[in-house]
Short mmCIF file of C-alpha atoms (C1' of nucleotides) in Angstrom, two decimals:
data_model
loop_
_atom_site.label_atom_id
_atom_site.label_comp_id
_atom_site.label_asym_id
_atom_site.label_seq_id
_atom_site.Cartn_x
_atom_site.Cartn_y
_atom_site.Cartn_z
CA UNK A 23 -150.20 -113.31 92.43
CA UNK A 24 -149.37 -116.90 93.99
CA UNK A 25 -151.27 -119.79 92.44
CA UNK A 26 -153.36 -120.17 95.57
CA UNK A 27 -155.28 -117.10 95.36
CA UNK A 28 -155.29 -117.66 91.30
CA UNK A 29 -156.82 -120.95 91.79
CA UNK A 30 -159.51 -119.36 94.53
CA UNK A 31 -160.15 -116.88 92.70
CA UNK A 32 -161.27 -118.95 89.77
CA UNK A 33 -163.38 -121.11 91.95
CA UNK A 34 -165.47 -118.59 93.01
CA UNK A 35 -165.64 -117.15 89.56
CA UNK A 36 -166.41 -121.36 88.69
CA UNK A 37 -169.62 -120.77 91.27
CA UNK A 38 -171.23 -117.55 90.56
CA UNK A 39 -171.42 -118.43 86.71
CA UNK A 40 -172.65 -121.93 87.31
CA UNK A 41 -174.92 -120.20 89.68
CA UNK A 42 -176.27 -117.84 86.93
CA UNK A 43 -176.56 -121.35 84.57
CA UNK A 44 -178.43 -123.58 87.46
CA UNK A 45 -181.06 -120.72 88.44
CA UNK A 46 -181.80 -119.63 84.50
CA UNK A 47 -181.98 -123.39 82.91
CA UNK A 48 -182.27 -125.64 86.07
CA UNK A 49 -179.29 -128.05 87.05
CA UNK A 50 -180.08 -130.83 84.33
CA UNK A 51 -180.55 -128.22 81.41
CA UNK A 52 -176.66 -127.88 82.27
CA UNK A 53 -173.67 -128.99 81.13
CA UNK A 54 -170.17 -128.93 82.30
CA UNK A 55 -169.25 -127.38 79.08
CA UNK A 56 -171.69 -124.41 79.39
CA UNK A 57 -170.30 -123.81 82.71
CA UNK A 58 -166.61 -123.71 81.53
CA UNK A 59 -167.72 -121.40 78.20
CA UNK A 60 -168.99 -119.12 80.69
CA UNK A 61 -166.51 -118.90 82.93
CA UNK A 62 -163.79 -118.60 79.80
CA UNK A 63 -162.10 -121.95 80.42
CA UNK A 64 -162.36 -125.47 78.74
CA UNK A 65 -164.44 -128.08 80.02
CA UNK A 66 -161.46 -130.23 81.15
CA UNK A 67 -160.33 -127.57 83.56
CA UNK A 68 -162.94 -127.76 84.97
CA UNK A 69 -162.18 -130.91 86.31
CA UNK A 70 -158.92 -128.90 88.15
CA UNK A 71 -161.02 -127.44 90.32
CA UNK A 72 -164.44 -129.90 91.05
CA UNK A 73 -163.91 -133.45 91.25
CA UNK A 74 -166.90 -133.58 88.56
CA UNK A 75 -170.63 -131.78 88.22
CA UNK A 76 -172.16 -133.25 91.35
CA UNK A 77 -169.45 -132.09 93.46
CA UNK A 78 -170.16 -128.59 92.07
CA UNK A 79 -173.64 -128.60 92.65
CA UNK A 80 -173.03 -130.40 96.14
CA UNK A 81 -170.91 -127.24 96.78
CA UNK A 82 -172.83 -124.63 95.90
CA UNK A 83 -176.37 -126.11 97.62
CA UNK A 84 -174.27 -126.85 101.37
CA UNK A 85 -172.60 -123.11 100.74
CA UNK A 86 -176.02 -121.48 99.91
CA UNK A 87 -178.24 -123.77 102.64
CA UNK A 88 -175.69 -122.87 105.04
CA UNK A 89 -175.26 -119.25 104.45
CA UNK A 90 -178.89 -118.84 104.26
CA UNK A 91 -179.91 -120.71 107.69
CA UNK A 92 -177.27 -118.79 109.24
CA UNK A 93 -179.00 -115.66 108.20
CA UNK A 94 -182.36 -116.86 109.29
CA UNK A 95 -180.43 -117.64 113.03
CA UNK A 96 -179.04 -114.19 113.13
CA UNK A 97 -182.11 -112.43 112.33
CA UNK A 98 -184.36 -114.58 115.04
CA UNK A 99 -181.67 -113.76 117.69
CA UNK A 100 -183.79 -110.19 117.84
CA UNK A 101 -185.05 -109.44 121.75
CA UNK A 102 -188.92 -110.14 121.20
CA UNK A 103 -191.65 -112.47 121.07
CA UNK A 104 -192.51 -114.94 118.96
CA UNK A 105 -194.22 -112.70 116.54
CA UNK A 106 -191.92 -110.48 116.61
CA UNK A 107 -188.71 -113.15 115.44
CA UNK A 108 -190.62 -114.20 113.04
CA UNK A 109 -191.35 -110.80 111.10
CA UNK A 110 -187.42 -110.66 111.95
CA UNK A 111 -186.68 -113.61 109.92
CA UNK A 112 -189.08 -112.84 107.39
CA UNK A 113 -188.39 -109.29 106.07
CA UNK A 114 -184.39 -110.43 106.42
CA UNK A 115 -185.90 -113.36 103.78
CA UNK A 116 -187.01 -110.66 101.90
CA UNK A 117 -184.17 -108.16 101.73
CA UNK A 118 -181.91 -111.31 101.18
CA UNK A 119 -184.38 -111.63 97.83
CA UNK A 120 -183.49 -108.28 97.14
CA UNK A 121 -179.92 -108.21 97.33
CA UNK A 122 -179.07 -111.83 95.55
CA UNK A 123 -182.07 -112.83 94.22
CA UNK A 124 -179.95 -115.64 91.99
CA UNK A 125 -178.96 -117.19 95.19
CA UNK A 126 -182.40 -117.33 96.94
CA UNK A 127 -183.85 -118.78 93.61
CA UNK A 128 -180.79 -121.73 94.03
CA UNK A 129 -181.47 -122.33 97.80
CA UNK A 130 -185.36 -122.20 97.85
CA UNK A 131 -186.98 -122.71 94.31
CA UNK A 132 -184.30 -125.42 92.74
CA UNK A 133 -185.31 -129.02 93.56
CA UNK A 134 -182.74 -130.78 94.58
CA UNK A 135 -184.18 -134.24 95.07
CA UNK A 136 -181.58 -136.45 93.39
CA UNK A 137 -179.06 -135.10 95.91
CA UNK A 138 -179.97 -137.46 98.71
CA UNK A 139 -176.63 -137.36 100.63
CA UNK A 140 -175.94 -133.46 100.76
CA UNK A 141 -179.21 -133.26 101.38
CA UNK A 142 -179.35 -136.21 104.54
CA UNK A 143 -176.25 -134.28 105.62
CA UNK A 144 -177.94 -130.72 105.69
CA UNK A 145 -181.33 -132.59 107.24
CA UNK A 146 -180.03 -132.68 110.40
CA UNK A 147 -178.10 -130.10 112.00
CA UNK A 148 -178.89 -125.89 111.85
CA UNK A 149 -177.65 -125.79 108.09
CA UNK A 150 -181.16 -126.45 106.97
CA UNK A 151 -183.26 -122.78 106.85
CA UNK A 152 -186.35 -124.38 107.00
CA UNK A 153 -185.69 -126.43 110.25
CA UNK A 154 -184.76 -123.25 111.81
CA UNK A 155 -188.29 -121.86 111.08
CA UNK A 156 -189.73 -125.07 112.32
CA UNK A 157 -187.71 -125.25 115.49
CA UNK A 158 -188.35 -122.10 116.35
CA UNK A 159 -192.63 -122.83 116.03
CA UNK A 160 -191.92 -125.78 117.92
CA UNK A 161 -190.43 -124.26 120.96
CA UNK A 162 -193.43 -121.15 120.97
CA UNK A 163 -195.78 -123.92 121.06
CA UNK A 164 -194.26 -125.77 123.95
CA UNK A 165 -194.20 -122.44 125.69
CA UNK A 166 -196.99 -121.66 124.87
CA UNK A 167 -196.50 -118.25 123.29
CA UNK A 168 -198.30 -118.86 120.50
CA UNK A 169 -201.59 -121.25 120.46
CA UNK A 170 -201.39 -125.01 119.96
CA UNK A 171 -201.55 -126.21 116.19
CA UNK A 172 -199.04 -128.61 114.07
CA UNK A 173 -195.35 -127.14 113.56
CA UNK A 174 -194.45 -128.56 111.01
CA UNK A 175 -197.81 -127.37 108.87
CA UNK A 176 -197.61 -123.97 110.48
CA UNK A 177 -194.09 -124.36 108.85
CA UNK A 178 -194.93 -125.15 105.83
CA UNK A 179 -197.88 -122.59 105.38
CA UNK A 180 -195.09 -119.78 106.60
CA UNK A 181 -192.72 -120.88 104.06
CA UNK A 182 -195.27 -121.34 101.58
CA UNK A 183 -196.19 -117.86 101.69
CA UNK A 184 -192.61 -116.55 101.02
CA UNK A 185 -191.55 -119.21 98.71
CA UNK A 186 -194.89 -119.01 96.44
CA UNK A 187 -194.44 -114.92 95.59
CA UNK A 188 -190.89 -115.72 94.95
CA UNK A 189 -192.23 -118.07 92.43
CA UNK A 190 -194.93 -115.80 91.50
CA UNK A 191 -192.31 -113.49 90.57
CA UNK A 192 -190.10 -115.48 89.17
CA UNK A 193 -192.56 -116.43 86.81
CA UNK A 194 -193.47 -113.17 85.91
CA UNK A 195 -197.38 -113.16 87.48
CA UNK A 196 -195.58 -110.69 90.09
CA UNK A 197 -193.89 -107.75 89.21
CA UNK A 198 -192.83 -106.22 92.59
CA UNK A 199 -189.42 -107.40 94.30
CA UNK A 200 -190.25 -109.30 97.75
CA UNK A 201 -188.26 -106.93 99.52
CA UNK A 202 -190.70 -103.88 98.11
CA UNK A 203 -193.94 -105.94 99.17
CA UNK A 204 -191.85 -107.18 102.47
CA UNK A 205 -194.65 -105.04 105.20
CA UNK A 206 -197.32 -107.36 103.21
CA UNK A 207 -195.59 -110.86 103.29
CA UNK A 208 -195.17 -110.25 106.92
CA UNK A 209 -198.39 -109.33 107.38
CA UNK A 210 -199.44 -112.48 106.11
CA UNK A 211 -197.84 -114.64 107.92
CA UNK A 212 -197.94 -113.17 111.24
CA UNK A 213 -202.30 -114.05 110.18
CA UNK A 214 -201.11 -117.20 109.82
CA UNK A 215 -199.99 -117.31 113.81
CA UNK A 216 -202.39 -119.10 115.92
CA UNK A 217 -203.91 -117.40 118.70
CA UNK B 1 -211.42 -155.38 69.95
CA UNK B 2 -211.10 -152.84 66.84
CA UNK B 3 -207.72 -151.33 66.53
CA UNK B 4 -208.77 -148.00 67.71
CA UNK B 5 -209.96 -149.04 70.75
CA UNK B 6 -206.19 -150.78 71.47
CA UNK B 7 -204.61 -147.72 70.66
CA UNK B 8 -206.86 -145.53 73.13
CA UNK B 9 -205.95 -147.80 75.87
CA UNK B 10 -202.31 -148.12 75.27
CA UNK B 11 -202.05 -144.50 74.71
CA UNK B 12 -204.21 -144.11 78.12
CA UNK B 13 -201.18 -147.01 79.77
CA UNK B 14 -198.54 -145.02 78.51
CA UNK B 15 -200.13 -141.32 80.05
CA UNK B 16 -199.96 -143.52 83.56
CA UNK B 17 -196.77 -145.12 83.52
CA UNK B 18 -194.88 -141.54 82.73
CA UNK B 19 -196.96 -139.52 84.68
CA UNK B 20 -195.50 -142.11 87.91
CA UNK B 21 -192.20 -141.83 86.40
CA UNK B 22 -192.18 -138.25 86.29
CA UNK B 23 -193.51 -138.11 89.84
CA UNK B 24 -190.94 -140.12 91.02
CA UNK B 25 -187.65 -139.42 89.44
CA UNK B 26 -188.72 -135.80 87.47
CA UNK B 27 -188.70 -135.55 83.86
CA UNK B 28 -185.35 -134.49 83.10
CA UNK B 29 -184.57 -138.11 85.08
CA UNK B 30 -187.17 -140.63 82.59
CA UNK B 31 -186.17 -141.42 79.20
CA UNK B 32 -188.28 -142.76 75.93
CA UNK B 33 -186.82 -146.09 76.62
CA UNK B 34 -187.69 -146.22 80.77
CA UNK B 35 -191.52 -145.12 80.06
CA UNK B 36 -191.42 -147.68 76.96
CA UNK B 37 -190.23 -150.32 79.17
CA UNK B 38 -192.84 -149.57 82.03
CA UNK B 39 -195.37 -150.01 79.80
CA UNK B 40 -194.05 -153.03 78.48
CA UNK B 41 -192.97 -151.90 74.45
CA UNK B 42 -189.92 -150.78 73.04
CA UNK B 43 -188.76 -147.38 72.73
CA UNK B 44 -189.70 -147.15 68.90
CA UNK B 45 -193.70 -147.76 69.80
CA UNK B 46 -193.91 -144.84 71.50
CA UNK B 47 -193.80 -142.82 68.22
CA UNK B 48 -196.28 -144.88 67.00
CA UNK B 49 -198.64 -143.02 69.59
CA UNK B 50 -196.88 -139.87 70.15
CA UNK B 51 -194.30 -137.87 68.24
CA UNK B 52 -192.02 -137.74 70.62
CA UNK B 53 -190.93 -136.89 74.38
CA UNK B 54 -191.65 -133.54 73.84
CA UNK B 55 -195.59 -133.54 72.72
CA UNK B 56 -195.87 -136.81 75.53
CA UNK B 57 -194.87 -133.98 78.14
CA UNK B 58 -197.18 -131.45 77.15
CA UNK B 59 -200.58 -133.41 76.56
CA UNK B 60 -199.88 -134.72 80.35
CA UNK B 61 -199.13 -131.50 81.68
CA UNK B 62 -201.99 -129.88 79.66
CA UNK B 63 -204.63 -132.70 80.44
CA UNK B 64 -203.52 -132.51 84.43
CA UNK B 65 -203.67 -128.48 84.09
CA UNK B 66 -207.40 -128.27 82.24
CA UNK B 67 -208.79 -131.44 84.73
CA UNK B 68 -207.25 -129.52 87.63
CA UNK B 69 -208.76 -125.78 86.51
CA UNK B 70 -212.54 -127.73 85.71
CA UNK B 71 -212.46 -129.24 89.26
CA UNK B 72 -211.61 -125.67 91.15
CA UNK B 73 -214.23 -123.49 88.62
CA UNK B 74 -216.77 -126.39 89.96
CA UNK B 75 -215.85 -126.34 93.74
CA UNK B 76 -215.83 -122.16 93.21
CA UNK B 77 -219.42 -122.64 92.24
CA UNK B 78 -220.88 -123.30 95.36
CA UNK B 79 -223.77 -120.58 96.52
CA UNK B 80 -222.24 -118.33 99.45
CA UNK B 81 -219.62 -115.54 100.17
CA UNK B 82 -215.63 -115.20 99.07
CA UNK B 83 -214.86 -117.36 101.69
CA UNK B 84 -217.11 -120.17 101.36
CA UNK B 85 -215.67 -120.34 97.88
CA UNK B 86 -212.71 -120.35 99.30
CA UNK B 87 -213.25 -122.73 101.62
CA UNK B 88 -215.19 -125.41 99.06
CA UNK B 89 -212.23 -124.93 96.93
CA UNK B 90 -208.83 -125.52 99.22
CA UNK B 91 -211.27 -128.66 100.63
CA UNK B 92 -211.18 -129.80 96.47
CA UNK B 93 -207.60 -129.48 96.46
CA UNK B 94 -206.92 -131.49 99.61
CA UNK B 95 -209.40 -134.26 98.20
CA UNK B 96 -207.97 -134.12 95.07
CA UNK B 97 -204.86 -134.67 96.61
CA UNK B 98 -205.94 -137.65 98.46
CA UNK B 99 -207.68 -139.36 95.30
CA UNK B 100 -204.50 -138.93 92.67
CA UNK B 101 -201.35 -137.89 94.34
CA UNK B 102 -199.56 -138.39 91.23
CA UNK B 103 -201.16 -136.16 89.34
CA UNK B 104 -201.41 -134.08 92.11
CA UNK B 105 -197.87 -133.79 92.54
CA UNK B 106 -196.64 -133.37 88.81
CA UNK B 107 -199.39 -130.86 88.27
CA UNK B 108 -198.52 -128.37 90.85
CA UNK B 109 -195.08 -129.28 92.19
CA UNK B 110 -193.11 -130.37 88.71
CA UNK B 111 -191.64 -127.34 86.98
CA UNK B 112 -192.13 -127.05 83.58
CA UNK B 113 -190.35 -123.58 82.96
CA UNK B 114 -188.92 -125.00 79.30
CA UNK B 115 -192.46 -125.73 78.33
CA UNK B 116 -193.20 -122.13 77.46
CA UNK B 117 -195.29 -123.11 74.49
CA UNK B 118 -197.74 -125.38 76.40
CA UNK B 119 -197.47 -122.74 79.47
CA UNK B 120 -198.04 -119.39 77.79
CA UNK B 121 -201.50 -121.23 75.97
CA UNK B 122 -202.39 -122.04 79.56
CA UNK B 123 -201.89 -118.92 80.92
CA UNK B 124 -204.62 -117.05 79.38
CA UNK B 125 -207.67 -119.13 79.33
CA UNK B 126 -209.50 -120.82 82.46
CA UNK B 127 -207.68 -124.28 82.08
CA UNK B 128 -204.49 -122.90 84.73
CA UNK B 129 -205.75 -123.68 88.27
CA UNK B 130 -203.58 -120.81 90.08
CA UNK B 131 -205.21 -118.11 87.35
CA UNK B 132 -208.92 -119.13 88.64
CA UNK B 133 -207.96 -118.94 92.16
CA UNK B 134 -206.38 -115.29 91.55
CA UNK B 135 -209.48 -114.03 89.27
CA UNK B 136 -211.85 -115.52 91.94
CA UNK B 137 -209.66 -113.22 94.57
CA UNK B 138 -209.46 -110.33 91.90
CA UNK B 139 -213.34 -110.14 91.90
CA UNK B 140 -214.05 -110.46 95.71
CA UNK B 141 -211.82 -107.58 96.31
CA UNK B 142 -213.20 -105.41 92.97
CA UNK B 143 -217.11 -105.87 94.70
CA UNK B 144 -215.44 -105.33 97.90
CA UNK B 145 -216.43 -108.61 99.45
CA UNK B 146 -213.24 -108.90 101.19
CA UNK B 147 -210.53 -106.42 102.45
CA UNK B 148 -207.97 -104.57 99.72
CA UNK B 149 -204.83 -105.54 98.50
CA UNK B 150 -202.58 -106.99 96.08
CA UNK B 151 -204.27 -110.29 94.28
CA UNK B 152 -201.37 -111.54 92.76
CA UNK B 153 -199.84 -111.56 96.55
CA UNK B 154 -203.19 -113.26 98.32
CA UNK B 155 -203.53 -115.81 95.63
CA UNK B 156 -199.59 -116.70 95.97
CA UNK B 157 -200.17 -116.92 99.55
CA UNK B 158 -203.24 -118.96 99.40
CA UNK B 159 -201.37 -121.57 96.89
CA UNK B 160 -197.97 -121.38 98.90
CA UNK B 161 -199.51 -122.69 101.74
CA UNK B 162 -201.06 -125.95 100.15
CA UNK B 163 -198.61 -125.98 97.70
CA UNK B 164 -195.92 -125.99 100.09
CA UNK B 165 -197.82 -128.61 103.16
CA UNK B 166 -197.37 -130.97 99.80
CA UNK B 167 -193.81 -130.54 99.83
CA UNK B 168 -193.23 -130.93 103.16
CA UNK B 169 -195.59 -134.47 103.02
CA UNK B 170 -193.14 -135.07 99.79
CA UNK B 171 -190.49 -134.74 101.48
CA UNK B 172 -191.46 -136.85 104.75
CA UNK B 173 -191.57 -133.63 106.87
CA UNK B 174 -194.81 -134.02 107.00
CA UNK B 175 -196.71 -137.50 107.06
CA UNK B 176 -200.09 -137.22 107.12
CA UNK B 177 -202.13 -136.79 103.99
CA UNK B 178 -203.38 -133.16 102.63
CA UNK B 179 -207.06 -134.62 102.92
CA UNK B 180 -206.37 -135.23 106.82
CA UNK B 181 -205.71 -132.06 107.17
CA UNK B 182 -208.05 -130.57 105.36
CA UNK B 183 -209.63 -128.49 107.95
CA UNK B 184 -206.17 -126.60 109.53
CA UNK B 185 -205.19 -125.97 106.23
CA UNK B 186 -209.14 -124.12 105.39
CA UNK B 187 -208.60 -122.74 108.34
CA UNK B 188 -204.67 -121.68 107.46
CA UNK B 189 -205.93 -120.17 104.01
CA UNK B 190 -208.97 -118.62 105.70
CA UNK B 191 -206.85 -116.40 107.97
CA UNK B 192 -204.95 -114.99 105.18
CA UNK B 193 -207.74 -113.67 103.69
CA UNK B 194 -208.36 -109.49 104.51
CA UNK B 195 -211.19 -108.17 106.78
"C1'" DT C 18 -128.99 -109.36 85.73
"C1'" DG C 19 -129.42 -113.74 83.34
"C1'" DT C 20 -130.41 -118.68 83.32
"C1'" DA C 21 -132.44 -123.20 84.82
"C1'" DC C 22 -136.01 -125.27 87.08
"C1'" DA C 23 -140.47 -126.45 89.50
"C1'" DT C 24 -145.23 -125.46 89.72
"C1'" DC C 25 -149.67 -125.54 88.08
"C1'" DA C 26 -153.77 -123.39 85.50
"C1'" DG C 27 -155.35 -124.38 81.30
"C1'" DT C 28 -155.69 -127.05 76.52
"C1'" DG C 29 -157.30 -130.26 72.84
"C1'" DA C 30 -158.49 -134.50 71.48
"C1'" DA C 31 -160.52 -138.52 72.53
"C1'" DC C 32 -163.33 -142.16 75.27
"C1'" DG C 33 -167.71 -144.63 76.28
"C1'" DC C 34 -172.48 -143.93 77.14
"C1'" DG C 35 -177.29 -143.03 77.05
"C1'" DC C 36 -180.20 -140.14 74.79
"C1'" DG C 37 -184.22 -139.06 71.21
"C1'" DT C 38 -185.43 -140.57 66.97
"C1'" DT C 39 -185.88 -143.23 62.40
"C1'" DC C 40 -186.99 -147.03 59.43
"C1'" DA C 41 -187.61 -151.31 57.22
"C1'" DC C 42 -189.80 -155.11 58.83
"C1'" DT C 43 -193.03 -158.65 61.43
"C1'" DG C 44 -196.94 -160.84 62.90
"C1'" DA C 45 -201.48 -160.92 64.82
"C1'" DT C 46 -206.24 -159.72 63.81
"C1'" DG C 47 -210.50 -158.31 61.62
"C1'" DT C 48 -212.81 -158.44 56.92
"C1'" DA C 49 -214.36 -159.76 52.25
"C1'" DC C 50 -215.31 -163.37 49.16
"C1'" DT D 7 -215.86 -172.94 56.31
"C1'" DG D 8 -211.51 -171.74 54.08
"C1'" DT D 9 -208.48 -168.45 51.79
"C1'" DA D 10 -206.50 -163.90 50.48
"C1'" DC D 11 -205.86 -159.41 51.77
"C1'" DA D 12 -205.54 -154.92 54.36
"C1'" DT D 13 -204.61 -152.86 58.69
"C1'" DC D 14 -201.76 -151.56 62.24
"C1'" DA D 15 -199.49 -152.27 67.00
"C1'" DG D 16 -195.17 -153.51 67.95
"C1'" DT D 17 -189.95 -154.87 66.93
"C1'" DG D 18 -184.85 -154.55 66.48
"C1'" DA D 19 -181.09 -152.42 64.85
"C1'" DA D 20 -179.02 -148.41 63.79
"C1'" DC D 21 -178.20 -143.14 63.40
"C1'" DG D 22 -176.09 -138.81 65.12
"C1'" DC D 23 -175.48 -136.11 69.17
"C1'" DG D 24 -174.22 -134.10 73.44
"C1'" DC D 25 -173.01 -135.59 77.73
"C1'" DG D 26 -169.39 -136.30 81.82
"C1'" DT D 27 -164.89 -137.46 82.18
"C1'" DT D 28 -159.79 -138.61 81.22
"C1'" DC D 29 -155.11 -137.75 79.90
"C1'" DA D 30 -150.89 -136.44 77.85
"C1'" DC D 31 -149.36 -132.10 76.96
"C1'" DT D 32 -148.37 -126.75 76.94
"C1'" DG D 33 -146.97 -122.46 78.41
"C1'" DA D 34 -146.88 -118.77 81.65
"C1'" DT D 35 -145.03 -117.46 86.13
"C1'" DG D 36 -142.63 -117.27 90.47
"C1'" DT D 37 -138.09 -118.86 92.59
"C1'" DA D 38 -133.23 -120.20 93.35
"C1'" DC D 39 -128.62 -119.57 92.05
#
DNA sequence: TGTACATCAGTGAACGCGCGTTCACTGATGTAC
DNA sequence: TGTACATCAGTGAACGCGCGTTCACTGATGTAC
């Protein structure tokens, strides 16, 4: 095996551990050391592969952000109307819960407030998932396919809804997965839909 | 001015000046030393008042909790149907919102998932916010006031989408206030509700 | 096939730093005589 | 009114610790002759 592919390798065994680490303790709770006991290595070799922590965390927030908004692109692509995109976008939300549900908690339940310049840099462009949902309201209300209101609140109540029985779950008050309860999530945000 | 009276009002100065510093920078981010220095002591005085970072944390986050809960029981008081309840209550929020955004914010948008001590005694009793809104729900649907389904889910839903019009007015997405938009977001919580 | 070399993932010890916390001490203030 | 004392909020220096990071070094592995 050539060093390349060693060295790859090891980076994406470097993410899914410090992945595991963020999601069950938070970022701050931490440290570069825990990362490198999980992944079997010393702390300093870590260093081999990330220029330091916030690069890591940098890394795995734009990979994550961007994976997800790409799904959430994808699955509005669907021939339909508005209503129908959206229960598109929100059962693949769902069954993305499902599948990695370590992942979703990263991209959607981790604050990541202190990161101000991934996060300027993911503000902007389609990398962000929840501009795509609020693009997307924004251009059914200018064509009036759906009745007038305030995107970015519709928005926020649509990703509210998603985000809050993730959290639910998370903290233990539900006991379904989101992609089991995904006919009744949809449900209620396609209520949430004016007109 | 007696002695205890000093220490009432420099323990009530040092509640304020964390709470804002754990608004703005989360509590991972504020140290003894940057809430001592906001309030204008050294680091040491603190333990003269409280026994450390730890016990500081909780008695905000189980003060803000308890004042929260006793403000939603009250608004849930009003004479009328599920969702006039409903209604009075979401309005509370919103106002509450406008009043003290502070506490508003580290009450329902800081996480305090290594506070299980503090958060398990809330979890039974009426002084967590999110457990009267769900036994309010769990009781329309029992007398079959409203439609069926899962209370855990409605509740979540009803909470995700003020929780989350917060986060988008945190994070600039959204600029105006929660108590400007009081009404869309009655009307928002309104529509989830069944039947 | 055997030997010499380059590459590079990984090591171990150490660094400076800020953290939460402790403790002996100070100095202002209210009280008793 | 003046003096002695008790109280207690606040101080300043120090502690041990875990943190992120650095750096000279090691040792396995693939390659060239």
């Amino acid at each position: 095996m050539p060093n390349a592919r060693k060295a790859a390798t090891t980076r994406e065994k470097i993410r899914r551990e410090a992945l595991n680490l963020f999601v069950e303790r938070g970022v701050p709770g931490v440290s570069v050391r825990d990362i490198a006991a999980a992944v079997g290595m010393t702390a300093a070799n870590l260093y081999a592969h990330y220029r330091g922590m916030n690069e890591l965390v940098g890394d795995l927030f734009h990979r994550g952000h961007a994976d997800y908004a790409r799904c959430l692109v994808a699955a509005a692509a669907v021939d339909g109307d508005f209503r129908t995109r959206l229960e598109s976008m929100v059962r693949r939300i769902c069954q993305l819960h499902g599948e990695d549900e370590v992942l979703f908690r990263f991209v959607l339940l981790t604050k990541h407030e202190p990161l101000s310049e991934a996060e300027a840099e993911a503000e902007d462009n389609a990398t962000n998932p929840i501009a795509v949902i609020e693009q997307m309201i924004e251009r059914a209300i200018a064509a009036g396919e759906i009745g007038p209101g305030d995107p970015a609140l519709l928005a926020a109540a649509i990703v509210g809804v998603v985000v809050q029985a993730a959290t639910f779950r998370l903290r233990g008050r539900i006991t379904r997965g989101l992609d089991d309860m995904a006919d009744e999530i949809v449900a209620l945000c396609l209520r949430l839909v004016p007109q």
